[in-house]
C-alpha positions as MATLAB code, in Angstrom:
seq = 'XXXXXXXXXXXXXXXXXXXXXXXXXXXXXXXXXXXXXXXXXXXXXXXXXXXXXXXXXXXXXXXXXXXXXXXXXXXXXXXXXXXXXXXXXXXXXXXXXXXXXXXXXXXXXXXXXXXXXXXXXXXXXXXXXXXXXXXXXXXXXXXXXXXXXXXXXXXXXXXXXXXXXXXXXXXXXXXXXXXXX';
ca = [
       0.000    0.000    0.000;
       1.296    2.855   -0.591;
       0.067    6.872    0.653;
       0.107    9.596   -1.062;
      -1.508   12.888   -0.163;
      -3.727   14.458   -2.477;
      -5.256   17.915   -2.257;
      -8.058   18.964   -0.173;
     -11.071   20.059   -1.608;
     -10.759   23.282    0.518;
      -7.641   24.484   -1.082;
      -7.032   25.891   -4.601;
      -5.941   23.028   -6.957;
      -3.763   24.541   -9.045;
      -1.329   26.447   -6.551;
      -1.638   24.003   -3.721;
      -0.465   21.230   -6.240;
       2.478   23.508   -7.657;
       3.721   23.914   -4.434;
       3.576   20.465   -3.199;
       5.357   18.898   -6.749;
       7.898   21.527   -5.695;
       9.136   20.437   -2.681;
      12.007   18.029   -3.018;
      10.628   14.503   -1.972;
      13.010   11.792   -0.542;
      11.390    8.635   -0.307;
      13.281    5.895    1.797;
      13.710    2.616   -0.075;
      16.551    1.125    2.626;
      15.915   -0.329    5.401;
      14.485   -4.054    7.043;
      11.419   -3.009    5.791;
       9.639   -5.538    3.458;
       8.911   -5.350   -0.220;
       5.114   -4.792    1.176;
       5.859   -2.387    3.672;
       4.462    1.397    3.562;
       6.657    4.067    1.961;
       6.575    7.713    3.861;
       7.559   10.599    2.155;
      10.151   12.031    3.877;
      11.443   16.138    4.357;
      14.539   15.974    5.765;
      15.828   19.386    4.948;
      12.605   20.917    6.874;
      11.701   20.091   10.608;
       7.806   19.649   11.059;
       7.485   22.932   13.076;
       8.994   24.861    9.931;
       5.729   23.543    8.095;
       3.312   24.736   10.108;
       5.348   27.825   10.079;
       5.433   27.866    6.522;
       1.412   27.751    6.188;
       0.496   30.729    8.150;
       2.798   32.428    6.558;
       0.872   32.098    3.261;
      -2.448   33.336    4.895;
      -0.339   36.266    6.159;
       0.907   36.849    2.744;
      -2.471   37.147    0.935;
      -3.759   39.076    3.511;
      -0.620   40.624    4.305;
      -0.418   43.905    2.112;
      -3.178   45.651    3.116;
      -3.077   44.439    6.694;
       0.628   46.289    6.365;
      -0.127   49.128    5.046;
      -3.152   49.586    7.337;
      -0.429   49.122   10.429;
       1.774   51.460    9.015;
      -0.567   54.255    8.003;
      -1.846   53.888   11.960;
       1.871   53.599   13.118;
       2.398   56.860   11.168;
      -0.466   59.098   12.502;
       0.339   57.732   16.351;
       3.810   58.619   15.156;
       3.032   62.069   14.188;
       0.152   62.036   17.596;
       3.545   61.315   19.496;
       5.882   63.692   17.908;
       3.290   66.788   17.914;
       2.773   65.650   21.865;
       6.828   65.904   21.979;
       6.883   69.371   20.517;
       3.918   70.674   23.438;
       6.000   69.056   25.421;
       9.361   70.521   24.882;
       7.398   74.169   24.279;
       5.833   73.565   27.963;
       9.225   72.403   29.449;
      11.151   75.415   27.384;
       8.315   77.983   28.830;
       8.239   76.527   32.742;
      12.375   76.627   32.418;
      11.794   80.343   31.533;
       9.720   81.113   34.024;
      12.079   79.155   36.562;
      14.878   81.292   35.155;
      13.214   84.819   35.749;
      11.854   83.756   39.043;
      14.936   82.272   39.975;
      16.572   85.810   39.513;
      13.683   87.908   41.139;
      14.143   85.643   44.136;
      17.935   86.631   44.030;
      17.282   90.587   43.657;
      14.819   89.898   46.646;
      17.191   88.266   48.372;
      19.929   91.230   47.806;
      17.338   93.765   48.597;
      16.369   91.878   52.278;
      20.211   91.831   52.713;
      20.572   95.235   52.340;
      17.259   96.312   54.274;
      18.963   94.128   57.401;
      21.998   96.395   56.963;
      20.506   99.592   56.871;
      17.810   98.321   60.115;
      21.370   97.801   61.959;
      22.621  100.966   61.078;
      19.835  102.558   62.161;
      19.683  100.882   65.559;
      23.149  101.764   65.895;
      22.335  105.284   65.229;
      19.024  105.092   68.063;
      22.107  103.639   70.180;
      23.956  106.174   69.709;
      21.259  108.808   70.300;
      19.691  107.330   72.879;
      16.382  106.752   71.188;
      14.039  103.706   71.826;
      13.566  102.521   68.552;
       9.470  101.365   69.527;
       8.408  104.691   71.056;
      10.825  106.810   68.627;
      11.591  109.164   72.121;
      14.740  109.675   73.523;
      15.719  107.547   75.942;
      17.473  110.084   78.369;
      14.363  112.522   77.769;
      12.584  109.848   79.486;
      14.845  108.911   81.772;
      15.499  112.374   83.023;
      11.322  112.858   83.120;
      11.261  109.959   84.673;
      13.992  110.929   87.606;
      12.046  114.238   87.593;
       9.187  112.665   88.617;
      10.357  110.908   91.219;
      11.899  113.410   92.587;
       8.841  115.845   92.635;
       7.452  112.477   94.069;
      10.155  112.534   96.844;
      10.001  116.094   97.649;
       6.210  116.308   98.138;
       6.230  113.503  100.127;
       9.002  114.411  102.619;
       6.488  118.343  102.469;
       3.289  116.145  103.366;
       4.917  114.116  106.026;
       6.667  117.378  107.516;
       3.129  119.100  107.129;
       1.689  116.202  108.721;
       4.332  116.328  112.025;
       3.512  120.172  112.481;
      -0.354  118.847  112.296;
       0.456  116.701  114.669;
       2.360  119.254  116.952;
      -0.249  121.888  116.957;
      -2.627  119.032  117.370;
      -1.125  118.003  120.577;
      -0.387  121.565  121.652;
      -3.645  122.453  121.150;
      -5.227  119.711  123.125;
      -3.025  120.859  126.008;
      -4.506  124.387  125.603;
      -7.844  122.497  126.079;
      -6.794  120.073  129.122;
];
């Protein structure tokens, strides 16, 4: 007996058949096989899996063209999607590295300007220092000092009158009460 393959029904006669006459067919006639023993075609320059390979291939090839074209016309426009989203991009980064850059040197002018406001505030409490103002109430602090020891003063002088007022109260108090006893 021997086996041959013939062509399915399902697949086109004419290039089906082409390609299978193509292929380089070994048969194997040695062995301990008998005279009446079945004969295999044999592919020994192509593993099985390269076969099955091979078929889907040919699907992908009819179909292939258009399929390809179709993936490259949509790898295109996300290509351009993506580049035009690069270009915001860099704009964006290119405007916020701007602004970084002028704020960066308003924050040093700032920065200079406190500096220099802290050296004129300590050369101007130096000056109060010097002057003897208090730098809150703007007065002078001897001014205030000196109104202050005036006070007291006037403070300690009526005081030592009322209490002297008050003994010679006391004295013609207790000289009067004698005139009464």
């Amino acid at each position: 007996e021997m086996q041959m393959s013939f062509p399915s029904k399902k697949q086109c006669v004419g290039k089906a058949t082409d390609l299978e006459f193509n292929k380089d067919l070994n048969f194997n006639f040695s062995s301990n096989i008998p005279a009446d023993g079945v004969f295999k075609a044999t592919n020994q320059g192509l593993p099985k899996s390269a076969k099955k390979v091979e078929q889907p291939s040919k699907k992908t090839a009819t179909r292939g063209p258009p399929n390809r074209y179709k993936l490259e016309a949509e790898l295109k426009t996300k290509n351009q999607l993506l580049e035009t989203a690069k270009q915001q991009l860099h704009s964006r980064l290119a405007g916020a590295q701007g602004t970084i850059k002028e704020l960066k040197e308003e924050n040093e002018g700032l920065v200079r300007e406190v500096e220099e406001l802290k050296k004129f505030q300590e050369t101007c409490m130096v000056i109060l220092e010097s002057r003897n103002i208090d730098p809150v109430t703007g007065s002078n602090i001897l001014e205030e000092e000196e109104k202050t020891e005036e006070c007291r003063k006037q403070t300690t002088l009526l005081t030592e009158k009322l209490i002297e007022e008050l003994r010679r109260f006391n004295e013609i108090a207790a000289q009067e009460k004698e005139a009464l006893q």
